[in-house]
């Protein structure tokens, strides 16, 4: 039986309890802190002291992944042998943590304006090691995606025109990003007459292309494992993540954050990802600090202003794979209903609602 059959009060209490667990949990985004002398120099430069975990994470990456990647170029004979090990270790340990640290540091500047050059280290220097082209993440995600809010065809990463439980459609979606974004993003900026954005897109694309070409001539194997394979893997992960976050779209309110996204609460991954599970809350206010997301969810739940979908104990990737595998029992088991229309639905009713929200938004095809 779906959790949708539980009473209004009990459902809200469970949702609030799960969000409270995220709010009070020990953070798990980083492995070790800065040395005392370095923290004393860098911490006062932070725009917001609540972002210390992001600072720690970028430091972790800078003293582990960056030198490990450079060592592959310094020892060409080892690159073919150690390249796969390097990639596996860096991705298992840091990929999720780094991408979400990058995400929130691009929405809200990490360092104060007086030392703005420090804000370029993560998106320009470190990003390519995790398959993100230099400088393009903020333009694609913060400027384009959040401005257009999954609205097809304006949002280049919109999930609206696809049958979202059909894996071949996801492959098309991923390949469009991997191959087409190099052209589509500058064209988007041109259509919007955002000329500075055009210049930034073309400049960063040129820098990234030149970087890959130069390093290819130095050491092909090292370039493959530090830049090219990461681009393939991370583009898949990013697009699968965005697909999963916007996999359920209510056809009656596709432009509303409540209708085109959902929250994942009480999920251990929130402690590795700066509370990334609160995606509806994030789309309602993308400037809201990541530490405040569970608190805002609790307040909205108490005020009964969260009419959309919420899942407890599972993350976006779990939801995405469950949809592709047709595992609706898992989805309904973890579904938390905080709005009246869903509270008394049967399992069949809930499954019907979910499958309907996987269909293409036909008015925009």
Coordinates of C-alpha atoms in Angstrom, one line a residue, residues 13-260:
X13 CA 5.0 14.7 10.7
X14 CA 7.0 12.0 8.8
X15 CA 8.2 14.6 6.2
X16 CA 9.2 17.1 8.9
X17 CA 11.1 14.4 10.8
X18 CA 13.0 13.4 7.7
X19 CA 13.9 17.0 6.9
X20 CA 14.9 17.5 10.5
X21 CA 17.3 14.6 10.2
X22 CA 18.9 16.3 7.1
X23 CA 19.1 19.6 9.0
X24 CA 20.9 18.2 12.0
X25 CA 23.0 15.5 10.4
X26 CA 26.8 15.6 10.5
X27 CA 28.1 16.9 7.2
X28 CA 29.9 14.4 5.0
X29 CA 31.0 16.6 2.0
X30 CA 34.7 16.7 2.8
X31 CA 37.3 14.3 4.2
X32 CA 39.7 16.6 6.0
X33 CA 40.0 20.3 6.9
X34 CA 42.6 22.8 5.9
X35 CA 45.8 23.2 7.9
X36 CA 45.3 25.7 10.7
X37 CA 47.6 28.3 9.2
X38 CA 45.9 28.1 5.7
X39 CA 42.4 28.2 7.2
X40 CA 43.3 31.3 9.2
X41 CA 44.2 33.0 5.8
X42 CA 41.4 31.7 3.7
X43 CA 38.4 31.5 6.0
X44 CA 38.1 35.3 6.5
X45 CA 37.9 35.7 2.7
X46 CA 34.7 33.6 2.4
X47 CA 31.5 35.5 1.4
X48 CA 29.5 33.3 3.8
X49 CA 31.0 31.4 6.7
X50 CA 28.5 28.6 6.2
X51 CA 30.4 27.6 3.1
X52 CA 33.4 26.3 5.0
X53 CA 32.5 22.7 3.9
X54 CA 32.8 23.8 0.3
X55 CA 36.2 25.4 1.0
X56 CA 37.3 22.2 2.6
X57 CA 36.1 20.1 -0.3
X58 CA 37.9 22.2 -2.9
X59 CA 41.1 22.0 -0.8
X60 CA 40.7 18.2 -0.6
X61 CA 40.5 18.0 -4.4
X62 CA 43.4 20.4 -4.9
X63 CA 45.8 18.4 -2.9
X64 CA 44.7 14.9 -4.1
X65 CA 43.1 14.7 -7.5
X66 CA 45.0 17.6 -9.1
X67 CA 48.5 16.4 -8.3
X68 CA 47.5 12.8 -9.1
X69 CA 46.3 13.9 -12.5
X70 CA 49.4 15.9 -13.2
X71 CA 51.6 12.9 -12.2
X72 CA 50.1 11.0 -15.1
X73 CA 51.6 13.5 -17.4
X74 CA 54.9 13.5 -15.6
X75 CA 55.2 9.7 -15.9
X76 CA 54.0 8.8 -19.4
X77 CA 54.8 5.2 -19.0
X78 CA 52.4 4.9 -16.1
X79 CA 49.5 6.7 -17.7
X80 CA 47.9 3.7 -19.5
X81 CA 48.3 1.5 -16.4
X82 CA 47.4 4.0 -13.7
X83 CA 44.9 6.1 -15.6
X84 CA 41.9 3.9 -14.9
X85 CA 42.8 3.6 -11.2
X86 CA 43.2 7.4 -11.0
X87 CA 39.8 7.9 -12.6
X88 CA 38.0 5.3 -10.4
X89 CA 39.5 6.7 -7.2
X90 CA 38.8 10.3 -8.0
X91 CA 35.3 9.7 -9.1
X92 CA 34.3 7.4 -6.3
X93 CA 35.7 9.7 -3.6
X94 CA 34.9 13.1 -5.1
X95 CA 32.7 13.3 -8.1
X96 CA 29.3 13.8 -6.4
X97 CA 30.8 16.0 -3.7
X98 CA 32.7 18.2 -6.2
X99 CA 29.9 18.7 -8.6
X100 CA 27.5 19.8 -5.9
X101 CA 30.2 22.0 -4.3
X102 CA 30.7 23.6 -7.7
X103 CA 26.9 23.9 -8.1
X104 CA 26.3 25.9 -5.0
X105 CA 29.5 28.0 -5.3
X106 CA 28.3 29.1 -8.7
X107 CA 24.9 30.1 -7.4
X108 CA 26.4 32.1 -4.6
X109 CA 30.0 33.3 -4.8
X110 CA 32.4 31.5 -2.4
X111 CA 34.9 34.2 -1.9
X112 CA 34.4 38.0 -1.4
X113 CA 34.7 40.3 -4.4
X114 CA 38.1 41.7 -3.3
X115 CA 39.6 38.2 -4.0
X116 CA 37.4 37.2 -6.9
X117 CA 40.2 35.4 -8.7
X118 CA 39.9 32.6 -6.1
X119 CA 36.3 32.0 -7.3
X120 CA 37.8 30.9 -10.7
X121 CA 39.8 28.0 -9.3
X122 CA 37.0 25.5 -9.0
X123 CA 35.1 26.2 -12.3
X124 CA 38.2 26.7 -14.5
X125 CA 41.2 24.8 -13.0
X126 CA 39.5 21.9 -11.2
X127 CA 36.3 21.4 -13.3
X128 CA 38.0 19.7 -16.4
X129 CA 39.3 17.0 -14.1
X130 CA 35.7 16.1 -13.4
X131 CA 34.6 16.3 -17.0
X132 CA 33.2 19.8 -16.8
X133 CA 34.5 22.2 -19.5
X134 CA 36.3 25.3 -18.2
X135 CA 33.9 28.0 -17.1
X136 CA 30.8 26.7 -18.8
X137 CA 28.9 25.2 -15.8
X138 CA 27.6 28.5 -14.5
X139 CA 26.5 29.7 -17.9
X140 CA 24.7 26.5 -18.7
X141 CA 23.2 25.8 -15.3
X142 CA 22.8 29.0 -13.4
X143 CA 22.2 31.4 -16.3
X144 CA 20.3 29.2 -18.8
X145 CA 18.7 26.4 -16.9
X146 CA 17.4 28.4 -13.9
X147 CA 16.3 31.3 -16.1
X148 CA 14.2 29.0 -18.4
X149 CA 13.1 26.6 -15.7
X150 CA 12.9 23.4 -17.8
X151 CA 10.7 25.2 -20.4
X152 CA 11.1 23.6 -23.8
X153 CA 12.5 24.8 -26.2
X154 CA 14.1 27.7 -24.3
X155 CA 15.9 25.5 -21.7
X156 CA 18.5 23.5 -23.7
X157 CA 18.4 20.8 -21.0
X158 CA 14.6 20.6 -20.8
X159 CA 13.1 17.2 -20.3
X160 CA 9.6 18.2 -21.5
X161 CA 9.6 16.8 -25.0
X162 CA 10.7 13.3 -24.0
X163 CA 8.9 10.1 -22.9
X164 CA 10.8 10.1 -19.6
X165 CA 10.5 6.4 -18.8
X166 CA 11.9 5.4 -22.3
X167 CA 15.7 4.9 -22.0
X168 CA 16.5 5.6 -25.8
X169 CA 14.9 9.0 -25.3
X170 CA 17.4 9.6 -22.4
X171 CA 20.3 8.6 -24.7
X172 CA 19.1 11.2 -27.3
X173 CA 18.9 13.8 -24.5
X174 CA 22.4 13.0 -23.3
X175 CA 24.0 13.0 -26.8
X176 CA 22.3 16.3 -27.5
X177 CA 24.1 17.8 -24.5
X178 CA 27.4 16.0 -25.2
X179 CA 27.6 17.0 -28.9
X180 CA 25.3 19.9 -29.3
X181 CA 25.9 22.1 -26.3
X182 CA 29.1 23.6 -27.8
X183 CA 27.0 25.2 -30.5
X184 CA 23.6 25.5 -28.8
X185 CA 24.8 27.4 -25.7
X186 CA 26.4 30.3 -27.7
X187 CA 23.4 30.4 -30.0
X188 CA 21.1 30.6 -26.9
X189 CA 23.1 33.6 -25.8
X190 CA 23.0 35.2 -29.2
X191 CA 19.2 34.8 -29.4
X192 CA 18.9 36.4 -25.9
X193 CA 21.2 39.2 -27.1
X194 CA 23.4 38.5 -24.1
X195 CA 26.7 39.5 -25.7
X196 CA 28.9 39.1 -22.7
X197 CA 27.6 35.6 -22.3
X198 CA 28.4 34.9 -26.0
X199 CA 31.9 36.1 -25.5
X200 CA 32.3 34.0 -22.3
X201 CA 30.9 30.8 -24.0
X202 CA 33.2 31.1 -27.0
X203 CA 36.2 32.0 -24.9
X204 CA 35.9 29.2 -22.5
X205 CA 35.2 26.7 -25.3
X206 CA 38.3 27.8 -27.0
X207 CA 40.4 27.6 -23.8
X208 CA 39.1 24.1 -23.1
X209 CA 39.6 22.9 -26.7
X210 CA 43.2 24.3 -26.7
X211 CA 43.9 22.6 -23.3
X212 CA 42.8 19.2 -24.5
X213 CA 44.7 19.6 -27.8
X214 CA 47.9 20.7 -26.1
X215 CA 47.8 18.0 -23.5
X216 CA 47.0 15.4 -26.2
X217 CA 50.3 16.2 -27.8
X218 CA 52.2 15.9 -24.5
X219 CA 50.6 12.6 -23.4
X220 CA 47.7 11.0 -25.1
X221 CA 46.9 8.3 -22.5
X222 CA 47.0 10.8 -19.6
X223 CA 44.7 13.2 -21.6
X224 CA 42.3 10.4 -22.2
X225 CA 42.0 9.5 -18.5
X226 CA 42.1 13.0 -17.0
X227 CA 40.0 14.9 -19.5
X228 CA 38.3 12.9 -22.3
X229 CA 36.8 9.9 -20.3
X230 CA 35.7 12.3 -17.5
X231 CA 33.9 14.4 -20.1
X232 CA 32.0 11.3 -21.3
X233 CA 31.2 10.0 -17.8
X234 CA 30.3 13.3 -16.2
X235 CA 28.1 14.4 -19.1
X236 CA 26.2 11.2 -18.7
X237 CA 25.9 11.7 -14.9
X238 CA 24.9 15.3 -15.1
X239 CA 22.3 14.6 -17.7
X240 CA 20.9 11.6 -15.9
X241 CA 20.8 13.7 -12.7
X242 CA 18.9 16.5 -14.4
X243 CA 16.7 14.0 -16.3
X244 CA 15.8 12.4 -12.9
X245 CA 15.2 15.7 -11.1
X246 CA 12.8 16.7 -13.8
X247 CA 11.4 13.3 -14.7
X248 CA 7.9 13.9 -13.3
X249 CA 6.2 16.9 -14.9
X250 CA 2.6 17.7 -13.9
X251 CA 1.0 18.7 -17.3
X252 CA -1.3 21.1 -15.4
X253 CA 1.6 23.2 -14.0
X254 CA 4.8 22.4 -16.0
X255 CA 6.2 25.9 -15.4
X256 CA 5.7 25.7 -11.6
X257 CA 8.6 24.4 -9.5
X258 CA 6.1 22.2 -7.7
X259 CA 5.0 20.6 -11.0
X260 CA 8.3 20.0 -12.7

